[in-house]
PDB file of C-alpha atoms and ligand atoms in Angstrom:
ATOM      1  CA  MET A  11      -4.221  13.340   1.133  1.00  0.00           C
ATOM      2  CA  PRO A  12      -3.220  13.139   4.837  1.00  0.00           C
ATOM      3  CA  ASP A  13       0.370  11.826   5.315  1.00  0.00           C
ATOM      4  CA  THR A  14       0.290   8.307   6.847  1.00  0.00           C
ATOM      5  CA  ILE A  15       2.900   5.910   8.308  1.00  0.00           C
ATOM      6  CA  PHE A  16       2.595   3.942   5.156  1.00  0.00           C
ATOM      7  CA  ASN A  17       3.803   6.889   3.224  1.00  0.00           C
ATOM      8  CA  LYS A  18       6.800   7.111   5.528  1.00  0.00           C
ATOM      9  CA  ILE A  19       7.507   3.407   4.831  1.00  0.00           C
ATOM     10  CA  ILE A  20       7.115   3.845   1.114  1.00  0.00           C
ATOM     11  CA  ASP A  21       9.572   6.828   1.164  1.00  0.00           C
ATOM     12  CA  GLY A  22      12.052   4.681   3.406  1.00  0.00           C
ATOM     13  CA  ASP A  23      11.805   7.198   6.346  1.00  0.00           C
ATOM     14  CA  ILE A  24      10.498   4.337   8.546  1.00  0.00           C
ATOM     15  CA  PRO A  25      11.851   0.832   8.234  1.00  0.00           C
ATOM     16  CA  CYS A  26       9.897  -2.268   7.641  1.00  0.00           C
ATOM     17  CA  HIS A  27      10.465  -5.894   6.856  1.00  0.00           C
ATOM     18  CA  LYS A  28       9.898  -5.754   3.193  1.00  0.00           C
ATOM     19  CA  VAL A  29       8.803  -8.829   1.369  1.00  0.00           C
ATOM     20  CA  TYR A  30       7.986  -7.458  -2.106  1.00  0.00           C
ATOM     21  CA  GLU A  31       8.368  -4.186  -4.007  1.00  0.00           C
ATOM     22  CA  ASP A  32       7.685  -3.071  -7.604  1.00  0.00           C
ATOM     23  CA  ASP A  33       7.068   0.412  -9.147  1.00  0.00           C
ATOM     24  CA  LYS A  34       3.434   0.470  -7.907  1.00  0.00           C
ATOM     25  CA  VAL A  35       3.248  -1.901  -4.963  1.00  0.00           C
ATOM     26  CA  LEU A  36       5.066  -2.577  -1.711  1.00  0.00           C
ATOM     27  CA  ALA A  37       4.487  -5.499   0.787  1.00  0.00           C
ATOM     28  CA  PHE A  38       5.942  -5.864   4.281  1.00  0.00           C
ATOM     29  CA  LEU A  39       5.272  -7.670   7.542  1.00  0.00           C
ATOM     30  CA  ASP A  40       2.655  -6.122   9.810  1.00  0.00           C
ATOM     31  CA  ILE A  41       4.113  -4.710  12.937  1.00  0.00           C
ATOM     32  CA  GLY A  42       1.290  -6.101  15.027  1.00  0.00           C
ATOM     33  CA  PRO A  43       0.723  -9.391  13.435  1.00  0.00           C
ATOM     34  CA  LEU A  44      -2.466 -11.399  14.147  1.00  0.00           C
ATOM     35  CA  SER A  45      -0.363 -14.664  13.229  1.00  0.00           C
ATOM     36  CA  ARG A  46       3.069 -15.427  12.068  1.00  0.00           C
ATOM     37  CA  GLY A  47       3.627 -14.051   8.578  1.00  0.00           C
ATOM     38  CA  HIS A  48       0.913 -11.410   8.651  1.00  0.00           C
ATOM     39  CA  THR A  49       1.680  -9.334   5.659  1.00  0.00           C
ATOM     40  CA  LEU A  50       0.472  -6.115   4.349  1.00  0.00           C
ATOM     41  CA  VAL A  51       0.249  -5.232   0.583  1.00  0.00           C
ATOM     42  CA  ILE A  52      -0.051  -1.522  -0.303  1.00  0.00           C
ATOM     43  CA  PRO A  53      -0.196   0.559  -3.503  1.00  0.00           C
ATOM     44  CA  LYS A  54       2.416   3.220  -3.691  1.00  0.00           C
ATOM     45  CA  GLU A  55      -0.446   5.566  -4.743  1.00  0.00           C
ATOM     46  CA  SER A  56      -1.876   7.583  -1.828  1.00  0.00           C
ATOM     47  CA  ALA A  57      -5.465   6.599  -1.646  1.00  0.00           C
ATOM     48  CA  GLN A  58      -7.490   6.331   1.555  1.00  0.00           C
ATOM     49  CA  THR A  59      -9.733   3.598   0.661  1.00  0.00           C
ATOM     50  CA  LEU A  60     -10.275   1.062  -2.129  1.00  0.00           C
ATOM     51  CA  ASP A  61     -12.993   2.845  -3.821  1.00  0.00           C
ATOM     52  CA  GLN A  62     -10.721   5.770  -4.326  1.00  0.00           C
ATOM     53  CA  LEU A  63      -7.760   3.758  -5.803  1.00  0.00           C
ATOM     54  CA  SER A  64      -6.933   4.018  -9.496  1.00  0.00           C
ATOM     55  CA  ALA A  65      -7.716   1.075 -11.730  1.00  0.00           C
ATOM     56  CA  ASP A  66      -3.989   0.889 -12.535  1.00  0.00           C
ATOM     57  CA  SER A  67      -2.860   0.666  -8.892  1.00  0.00           C
ATOM     58  CA  ALA A  68      -5.694  -1.898  -8.265  1.00  0.00           C
ATOM     59  CA  ALA A  69      -4.597  -3.942 -11.223  1.00  0.00           C
ATOM     60  CA  ALA A  70      -0.969  -3.788 -10.080  1.00  0.00           C
ATOM     61  CA  ILE A  71      -1.995  -5.109  -6.623  1.00  0.00           C
ATOM     62  CA  GLY A  72      -4.220  -7.771  -8.145  1.00  0.00           C
ATOM     63  CA  ARG A  73      -1.329  -9.027 -10.300  1.00  0.00           C
ATOM     64  CA  VAL A  74       0.901  -9.771  -7.358  1.00  0.00           C
ATOM     65  CA  LEU A  75      -1.438 -10.616  -4.478  1.00  0.00           C
ATOM     66  CA  PRO A  76      -1.652 -14.435  -5.348  1.00  0.00           C
ATOM     67  CA  ARG A  77       2.181 -14.556  -5.675  1.00  0.00           C
ATOM     68  CA  ILE A  78       2.748 -12.903  -2.236  1.00  0.00           C
ATOM     69  CA  ALA A  79      -0.032 -15.117  -0.681  1.00  0.00           C
ATOM     70  CA  GLN A  80       1.857 -18.147  -2.060  1.00  0.00           C
ATOM     71  CA  ALA A  81       5.079 -17.036  -0.764  1.00  0.00           C
ATOM     72  CA  VAL A  82       3.633 -16.330   2.695  1.00  0.00           C
ATOM     73  CA  LEU A  83       2.165 -19.835   2.794  1.00  0.00           C
ATOM     74  CA  SER A  84       5.444 -21.440   1.631  1.00  0.00           C
ATOM     75  CA  ALA A  85       7.498 -19.524   4.101  1.00  0.00           C
ATOM     76  CA  THR A  86       5.296 -20.063   7.098  1.00  0.00           C
ATOM     77  CA  GLY A  87       3.990 -23.556   6.394  1.00  0.00           C
ATOM     78  CA  ALA A  88       0.414 -22.283   6.906  1.00  0.00           C
ATOM     79  CA  ARG A  89      -2.236 -23.898   4.582  1.00  0.00           C
ATOM     80  CA  SER A  90      -5.067 -21.338   5.005  1.00  0.00           C
ATOM     81  CA  PHE A  91      -5.182 -17.447   4.970  1.00  0.00           C
ATOM     82  CA  ASN A  92      -7.542 -14.628   5.001  1.00  0.00           C
ATOM     83  CA  VAL A  93      -7.224 -11.513   2.976  1.00  0.00           C
ATOM     84  CA  LEU A  94      -8.583  -8.550   4.908  1.00  0.00           C
ATOM     85  CA  GLN A  95      -9.251  -5.106   3.451  1.00  0.00           C
ATOM     86  CA  ASN A  96     -10.710  -2.444   5.791  1.00  0.00           C
ATOM     87  CA  ASN A  97     -12.139   0.824   4.423  1.00  0.00           C
ATOM     88  CA  GLY A  98     -13.204   3.548   6.862  1.00  0.00           C
ATOM     89  CA  ALA A  99     -12.796   3.926  10.469  1.00  0.00           C
ATOM     90  CA  ASP A 100     -16.165   2.256  11.110  1.00  0.00           C
ATOM     91  CA  ALA A 101     -14.907  -0.759   9.260  1.00  0.00           C
ATOM     92  CA  HIS A 102     -11.743  -1.017  11.401  1.00  0.00           C
ATOM     93  CA  GLN A 103      -9.349   0.897   9.256  1.00  0.00           C
ATOM     94  CA  GLU A 104      -6.684   2.572  11.288  1.00  0.00           C
ATOM     95  CA  VAL A 105      -4.040   3.597   8.747  1.00  0.00           C
ATOM     96  CA  MET A 106      -5.819   5.699   6.042  1.00  0.00           C
ATOM     97  CA  HIS A 107      -3.806   4.390   3.158  1.00  0.00           C
ATOM     98  CA  VAL A 108      -5.293   1.557   1.211  1.00  0.00           C
ATOM     99  CA  HIS A 109      -3.874  -1.900   2.273  1.00  0.00           C
ATOM    100  CA  PHE A 110      -4.633  -5.665   2.011  1.00  0.00           C
ATOM    101  CA  HIS A 111      -3.818  -7.890   4.990  1.00  0.00           C
ATOM    102  CA  ILE A 112      -2.565 -11.349   4.198  1.00  0.00           C
ATOM    103  CA  ILE A 113      -3.257 -13.245   7.360  1.00  0.00           C
ATOM    104  CA  PRO A 114      -2.148 -16.845   7.782  1.00  0.00           C
ATOM    105  CA  LYS A 115      -4.649 -19.118   9.611  1.00  0.00           C
ATOM    106  CA  TYR A 116      -3.044 -21.855  11.700  1.00  0.00           C
ATOM    107  CA  ASP A 117      -4.211 -25.251  13.142  1.00  0.00           C
ATOM    108  CA  ASP A 118      -4.121 -23.752  16.660  1.00  0.00           C
ATOM    109  CA  GLY A 119      -6.597 -21.034  15.632  1.00  0.00           C
ATOM    110  CA  ALA A 120      -4.048 -18.180  15.375  1.00  0.00           C
ATOM    111  CA  GLY A 121      -5.144 -15.731  12.614  1.00  0.00           C
ATOM    112  CA  LEU A 122      -8.116 -13.728  11.925  1.00  0.00           C
ATOM    113  CA  GLY A 123     -11.126 -14.323  14.064  1.00  0.00           C
ATOM    114  CA  ILE A 124     -14.478 -13.604  12.106  1.00  0.00           C
ATOM    115  CA  GLY A 125     -17.881 -12.900  13.657  1.00  0.00           C
ATOM    116  CA  TRP A 126     -20.246 -13.488  10.663  1.00  0.00           C
ATOM    117  CA  LYS A 127     -23.835 -12.703  11.572  1.00  0.00           C
ATOM    118  CA  ALA A 128     -25.457 -13.629   8.223  1.00  0.00           C
ATOM    119  CA  GLY A 129     -28.926 -12.283   7.392  1.00  0.00           C
ATOM    120  CA  ALA A 130     -31.316 -13.507   4.660  1.00  0.00           C
ATOM    121  CA  LEU A 131     -31.600 -11.631   1.363  1.00  0.00           C
ATOM    122  CA  ASP A 132     -35.094 -10.609   0.525  1.00  0.00           C
ATOM    123  CA  ALA A 133     -35.743 -11.372  -3.103  1.00  0.00           C
ATOM    124  CA  SER A 134     -37.637  -8.225  -4.276  1.00  0.00           C
ATOM    125  CA  GLU A 135     -35.286  -5.869  -2.155  1.00  0.00           C
ATOM    126  CA  GLY A 136     -32.367  -7.885  -3.699  1.00  0.00           C
ATOM    127  CA  ALA A 137     -33.494  -7.274  -7.242  1.00  0.00           C
ATOM    128  CA  GLU A 138     -33.973  -3.526  -6.645  1.00  0.00           C
ATOM    129  CA  LEU A 139     -30.580  -3.150  -4.863  1.00  0.00           C
ATOM    130  CA  ALA A 140     -28.727  -5.177  -7.578  1.00  0.00           C
ATOM    131  CA  LYS A 141     -30.323  -2.970 -10.282  1.00  0.00           C
ATOM    132  CA  ARG A 142     -29.082   0.260  -8.389  1.00  0.00           C
ATOM    133  CA  ILE A 143     -25.520  -1.092  -7.902  1.00  0.00           C
ATOM    134  CA  ALA A 144     -25.460  -2.311 -11.542  1.00  0.00           C
ATOM    135  CA  ASP A 145     -26.615   1.037 -12.734  1.00  0.00           C
ATOM    136  CA  GLN A 146     -23.713   2.784 -10.876  1.00  0.00           C
ATOM    137  CA  CYS A 147     -21.200   0.318 -12.062  1.00  0.00           C
ATOM    138  CA  ARG A 148     -22.251   1.042 -15.698  1.00  0.00           C
ATOM    139  CA  ARG A 149     -22.119   4.862 -15.041  1.00  0.00           C
ATOM    140  CA  GLU A 150     -18.497   4.460 -13.406  1.00  0.00           C
ATOM    141  CA  ALA A 151     -17.031   2.181 -16.128  1.00  0.00           C
TER     142      ALA A 151
HETATM  143  P1  5GP B 212      -6.005  -1.435   9.514  1.00  0.00           P
HETATM  144  O1  5GP B 212      -6.771  -1.669  10.850  1.00  0.00           O
HETATM  145  O2  5GP B 212      -5.955   0.046   9.136  1.00  0.00           O
HETATM  146  O3  5GP B 212      -6.723  -2.317   8.558  1.00  0.00           O
HETATM  147  O4  5GP B 212      -4.576  -2.040   9.837  1.00  0.00           O
HETATM  148  C1  5GP B 212      -3.520  -1.251   9.904  1.00  0.00           C
HETATM  149  C2  5GP B 212      -2.322  -2.265  10.315  1.00  0.00           C
HETATM  150  O5  5GP B 212      -1.142  -1.583  10.063  1.00  0.00           O
HETATM  151  C3  5GP B 212      -2.406  -2.827  11.561  1.00  0.00           C
HETATM  152  O6  5GP B 212      -2.437  -4.163  11.468  1.00  0.00           O
HETATM  153  C4  5GP B 212      -1.094  -2.393  12.181  1.00  0.00           C
HETATM  154  O7  5GP B 212      -0.491  -3.423  12.980  1.00  0.00           O
HETATM  155  C5  5GP B 212      -0.187  -2.026  10.948  1.00  0.00           C
HETATM  156  N1  5GP B 212       0.787  -1.053  11.128  1.00  0.00           N
HETATM  157  C6  5GP B 212       0.518   0.198  11.689  1.00  0.00           C
HETATM  158  N2  5GP B 212       1.614   0.949  11.878  1.00  0.00           N
HETATM  159  C7  5GP B 212       2.601   0.171  11.202  1.00  0.00           C
HETATM  160  C8  5GP B 212       3.996   0.314  10.980  1.00  0.00           C
HETATM  161  O8  5GP B 212       4.528   1.383  11.368  1.00  0.00           O
HETATM  162  N3  5GP B 212       4.684  -0.652  10.550  1.00  0.00           N
HETATM  163  C9  5GP B 212       4.076  -1.904  10.034  1.00  0.00           C
HETATM  164  N4  5GP B 212       4.913  -2.740   9.473  1.00  0.00           N
HETATM  165  N5  5GP B 212       2.845  -2.072  10.301  1.00  0.00           N
HETATM  166  C10 5GP B 212       2.000  -1.076  10.837  1.00  0.00           C
END
């Protein structure tokens, strides 16, 4: 596993504005916020992408994400937010340690901007693809 800036933050070698910590999870303010209150939630486990994360760490993050999101909303007054989770350089991941962004969205538009070019799912291709994914899910359970 390559050492990342987030490992240094977990180890306390680099400071952060911490908002939550338990034995498996750390959350802190993003140093380059898209909007006020932009928060990163990371597992202490070193995994590059979500598909590589252990079920234990994933569960630990899932348990606290709603609570941290509620806290961000309460503290900032924002009423909407996006959770963003990038995996791989092609998908805009810059720090190769799993992280979830909580990004408040404000009335003035500050927050995450999304370009969403929706296609149309072909029924027979969808059926075939869903079967392949379902088969893999069963295999990896
Ligand atoms: P990614 O594009 O990998 O999903 O996002 C990485 C995020 O980490 C970016 O939003 C960036 O601002 C944030 N980041 C990078 N280095 C640091 C740092 O040293 N401290 C903090 N708090 N955030 C960082």
